[in-house]
Tab-separated table of N, CA and C in Angstrom:
chain	number	residue	atom	x	y	z
X	1	LEU	N	-52.812	-9.193	-69.152
X	1	LEU	CA	-53.906	-9.815	-68.451
X	1	LEU	C	-55.234	-9.553	-69.150
X	2	ARG	N	-55.407	-8.333	-69.629
X	2	ARG	CA	-56.675	-8.011	-70.297
X	2	ARG	C	-56.922	-8.952	-71.474
X	3	LYS	N	-55.907	-9.220	-72.253
X	3	LYS	CA	-56.068	-10.101	-73.416
X	3	LYS	C	-56.512	-11.494	-72.985
X	4	GLU	N	-55.856	-12.046	-71.985
X	4	GLU	CA	-56.174	-13.403	-71.528
X	4	GLU	C	-57.565	-13.484	-70.900
X	5	PHE	N	-57.892	-12.550	-70.020
X	5	PHE	CA	-59.169	-12.612	-69.309
X	5	PHE	C	-60.348	-12.188	-70.177
X	6	SER	N	-60.150	-11.230	-71.074
X	6	SER	CA	-61.266	-10.760	-71.897
X	6	SER	C	-61.748	-11.816	-72.893
X	7	ALA	N	-60.971	-12.868	-73.088
X	7	ALA	CA	-61.431	-13.973	-73.939
X	7	ALA	C	-62.662	-14.653	-73.325
X	8	TYR	N	-62.913	-14.416	-72.046
X	8	TYR	CA	-64.037	-15.045	-71.352
X	8	TYR	C	-65.238	-14.130	-71.179
X	9	GLY	N	-65.087	-12.848	-71.495
X	9	GLY	CA	-66.211	-11.929	-71.385
X	9	GLY	C	-65.748	-10.503	-71.153
X	10	ALA	N	-66.737	-9.604	-71.137
X	10	ALA	CA	-66.451	-8.178	-70.974
X	10	ALA	C	-65.941	-7.888	-69.564
X	11	ILE	N	-64.852	-7.145	-69.499
X	11	ILE	CA	-64.215	-6.795	-68.233
X	11	ILE	C	-64.645	-5.397	-67.805
X	12	GLU	N	-65.058	-5.297	-66.553
X	12	GLU	CA	-65.436	-3.997	-65.999
X	12	GLU	C	-64.207	-3.209	-65.581
X	13	SER	N	-63.254	-3.875	-64.897
X	13	SER	CA	-62.042	-3.189	-64.469
X	13	SER	C	-60.936	-4.189	-64.162
X	14	ILE	N	-59.702	-3.680	-64.228
X	14	ILE	CA	-58.519	-4.451	-63.843
X	14	ILE	C	-57.686	-3.563	-62.935
X	15	LYS	N	-57.299	-4.110	-61.783
X	15	LYS	CA	-56.422	-3.387	-60.870
X	15	LYS	C	-55.230	-4.288	-60.568
X	16	ILE	N	-54.041	-3.813	-60.908
X	16	ILE	CA	-52.810	-4.560	-60.657
X	16	ILE	C	-52.113	-3.919	-59.468
X	17	LEU	N	-51.802	-4.751	-58.471
X	17	LEU	CA	-51.110	-4.257	-57.288
X	17	LEU	C	-49.610	-4.348	-57.530
X	18	ASN	N	-48.997	-3.219	-57.781
X	18	ASN	CA	-47.558	-3.168	-58.052
X	18	ASN	C	-46.768	-3.291	-56.763
X	19	GLY	N	-45.587	-3.873	-56.885
X	19	GLY	CA	-44.695	-3.970	-55.749
X	19	GLY	C	-45.010	-5.122	-54.816
X	20	LYS	N	-45.982	-5.925	-55.174
X	20	LYS	CA	-46.337	-7.071	-54.338
X	20	LYS	C	-45.661	-8.318	-54.879
X	21	ALA	N	-45.216	-9.177	-54.002
X	21	ALA	CA	-44.640	-10.451	-54.415
X	21	ALA	C	-45.335	-11.536	-53.621
X	22	PRO	N	-45.994	-12.477	-54.201
X	22	PRO	CA	-46.161	-12.628	-55.640
X	22	PRO	C	-47.111	-11.563	-56.199
X	23	ALA	N	-47.049	-11.368	-57.507
X	23	ALA	CA	-47.878	-10.367	-58.172
X	23	ALA	C	-49.352	-10.672	-57.933
X	24	CYS	N	-50.148	-9.619	-57.883
X	24	CYS	CA	-51.565	-9.777	-57.594
X	24	CYS	C	-52.349	-8.783	-58.448
X	25	ALA	N	-53.509	-9.226	-58.939
X	25	ALA	CA	-54.380	-8.348	-59.708
X	25	ALA	C	-55.826	-8.702	-59.404
X	26	PHE	N	-56.690	-7.713	-59.548
X	26	PHE	CA	-58.123	-7.919	-59.397
X	26	PHE	C	-58.774	-7.618	-60.732
X	27	ILE	N	-59.506	-8.597	-61.273
X	27	ILE	CA	-60.206	-8.438	-62.544
X	27	ILE	C	-61.689	-8.578	-62.268
X	28	ASP	N	-62.449	-7.534	-62.572
X	28	ASP	CA	-63.901	-7.556	-62.383
X	28	ASP	C	-64.589	-7.703	-63.732
X	29	PHE	N	-65.457	-8.694	-63.833
X	29	PHE	CA	-66.269	-8.912	-65.025
X	29	PHE	C	-67.648	-8.303	-64.802
X	30	PHE	N	-68.306	-7.941	-65.901
X	30	PHE	CA	-69.677	-7.458	-65.810
X	30	PHE	C	-70.627	-8.608	-65.482
X	31	ASP	N	-70.288	-9.823	-65.894
X	31	ASP	CA	-71.157	-10.985	-65.729
X	31	ASP	C	-70.455	-12.054	-64.887
X	32	GLN	N	-71.135	-12.530	-63.855
X	32	GLN	CA	-70.555	-13.513	-62.946
X	32	GLN	C	-70.223	-14.828	-63.663
X	33	THR	N	-71.009	-15.197	-64.657
X	33	THR	CA	-70.741	-16.425	-65.410
X	33	THR	C	-69.417	-16.317	-66.148
X	34	HIS	N	-69.118	-15.159	-66.689
X	34	HIS	CA	-67.848	-14.956	-67.389
X	34	HIS	C	-66.681	-15.053	-66.414
X	35	ALA	N	-66.868	-14.528	-65.206
X	35	ALA	CA	-65.820	-14.634	-64.182
X	35	ALA	C	-65.571	-16.092	-63.823
X	36	ALA	N	-66.636	-16.868	-63.688
X	36	ALA	CA	-66.497	-18.290	-63.355
X	36	ALA	C	-65.786	-19.048	-64.477
X	37	ASN	N	-66.114	-18.718	-65.719
X	37	ASN	CA	-65.461	-19.365	-66.858
X	37	ASN	C	-63.980	-19.008	-66.926
X	38	ALA	N	-63.642	-17.760	-66.641
X	38	ALA	CA	-62.236	-17.334	-66.639
X	38	ALA	C	-61.474	-18.051	-65.534
X	39	LYS	N	-62.084	-18.159	-64.371
X	39	LYS	CA	-61.443	-18.847	-63.245
X	39	LYS	C	-61.141	-20.298	-63.627
X	40	ALA	N	-62.115	-20.967	-64.208
X	40	ALA	CA	-61.925	-22.367	-64.597
X	40	ALA	C	-60.919	-22.511	-65.736
X	41	GLY	N	-60.958	-21.589	-66.677
X	41	GLY	CA	-60.107	-21.701	-67.853
X	41	GLY	C	-58.667	-21.274	-67.657
X	42	LEU	N	-58.425	-20.375	-66.716
X	42	LEU	CA	-57.077	-19.822	-66.562
X	42	LEU	C	-56.306	-20.357	-65.367
X	43	PHE	N	-56.986	-20.991	-64.424
X	43	PHE	CA	-56.289	-21.505	-63.241
X	43	PHE	C	-55.238	-22.527	-63.673
X	44	GLY	N	-53.998	-22.297	-63.282
X	44	GLY	CA	-52.902	-23.203	-63.615
X	44	GLY	C	-52.229	-22.929	-64.943
X	45	LYS	N	-52.812	-22.050	-65.763
X	45	LYS	CA	-52.223	-21.709	-67.051
X	45	LYS	C	-51.008	-20.804	-66.834
X	46	HIS	N	-50.003	-20.960	-67.678
X	46	HIS	CA	-48.811	-20.114	-67.581
X	46	HIS	C	-48.946	-18.915	-68.517
X	47	ILE	N	-48.799	-17.733	-67.945
X	47	ILE	CA	-48.848	-16.479	-68.703
X	47	ILE	C	-47.597	-15.699	-68.354
X	48	LEU	N	-46.842	-15.340	-69.378
X	48	LEU	CA	-45.583	-14.615	-69.200
X	48	LEU	C	-44.657	-15.331	-68.211
X	49	GLY	N	-44.647	-16.657	-68.288
X	49	GLY	CA	-43.760	-17.451	-67.460
X	49	GLY	C	-44.207	-17.643	-66.024
X	50	ARG	N	-45.433	-17.232	-65.700
X	50	ARG	CA	-45.945	-17.376	-64.333
X	50	ARG	C	-47.212	-18.206	-64.348
X	51	GLU	N	-47.314	-19.106	-63.380
X	51	GLU	CA	-48.519	-19.926	-63.260
X	51	GLU	C	-49.634	-19.096	-62.624
X	52	MET	N	-50.792	-19.119	-63.249
X	52	MET	CA	-51.931	-18.343	-62.756
X	52	MET	C	-52.654	-19.096	-61.642
X	53	HIS	N	-52.970	-18.382	-60.588
X	53	HIS	CA	-53.829	-18.871	-59.509
X	53	HIS	C	-54.998	-17.905	-59.454
X	54	VAL	N	-56.169	-18.384	-59.815
X	54	VAL	CA	-57.332	-17.509	-59.946
X	54	VAL	C	-58.347	-17.850	-58.860
X	55	TYR	N	-58.708	-16.838	-58.083
X	55	TYR	CA	-59.659	-17.007	-56.986
X	55	TYR	C	-60.685	-15.890	-57.034
X	56	TYR	N	-61.796	-16.089	-56.371
X	56	TYR	CA	-62.749	-15.005	-56.182
X	56	TYR	C	-62.276	-14.162	-55.006
X	57	SER	N	-62.438	-12.859	-55.106
X	57	SER	CA	-62.041	-11.987	-53.997
X	57	SER	C	-63.155	-11.953	-52.958
X	58	MET	N	-62.765	-11.598	-51.772
X	58	MET	CA	-63.734	-11.414	-50.692
X	58	MET	C	-63.957	-9.912	-50.562
X	59	ARG	N	-65.123	-9.466	-50.914
X	59	ARG	CA	-65.429	-8.030	-50.849
X	59	ARG	C	-65.560	-7.611	-49.394
X	60	ALA	N	-64.989	-6.456	-49.105
X	60	ALA	CA	-65.113	-5.902	-47.753
X	60	ALA	C	-66.549	-5.396	-47.560
X	61	PRO	N	-67.103	-5.608	-46.384
X	61	PRO	CA	-68.452	-5.098	-46.139
X	61	PRO	C	-68.457	-3.570	-46.157
X	62	GLY	N	-69.602	-3.014	-46.448
X	62	GLY	CA	-69.760	-1.563	-46.479
X	62	GLY	C	-69.669	-0.978	-45.081
X	63	PRO	N	-69.727	0.338	-44.970
X	63	PRO	CA	-69.617	0.985	-43.662
X	63	PRO	C	-70.755	0.575	-42.744
X	64	ALA	N	-70.461	0.498	-41.475
X	64	ALA	CA	-71.486	0.145	-40.486
X	64	ALA	C	-72.516	1.256	-40.403
X	65	VAL	N	-73.756	0.857	-40.250
X	65	VAL	CA	-74.849	1.835	-40.135
X	65	VAL	C	-75.300	1.830	-38.690
X	66	LYS	N	-75.233	2.991	-38.047
X	66	LYS	CA	-75.671	3.109	-36.651
X	66	LYS	C	-77.178	3.356	-36.623
X	67	LYS	N	-77.827	2.668	-35.695
X	67	LYS	CA	-79.287	2.854	-35.555
X	67	LYS	C	-79.596	3.777	-34.415
């Protein structure tokens, strides 16, 4: 995955969730434009015999702050 995604820009981190079906990974780019280019360029592409489905993740909100 690093090879395929890093073609679009510098990667901050990659987290692969093992044991999940279908396979799932989170790739964080340093630059949002690079993430958008990777999403557009890799969606539907076959890597290691699997079709890529690339989406933006929904970040969980931070802890609630009591006033």
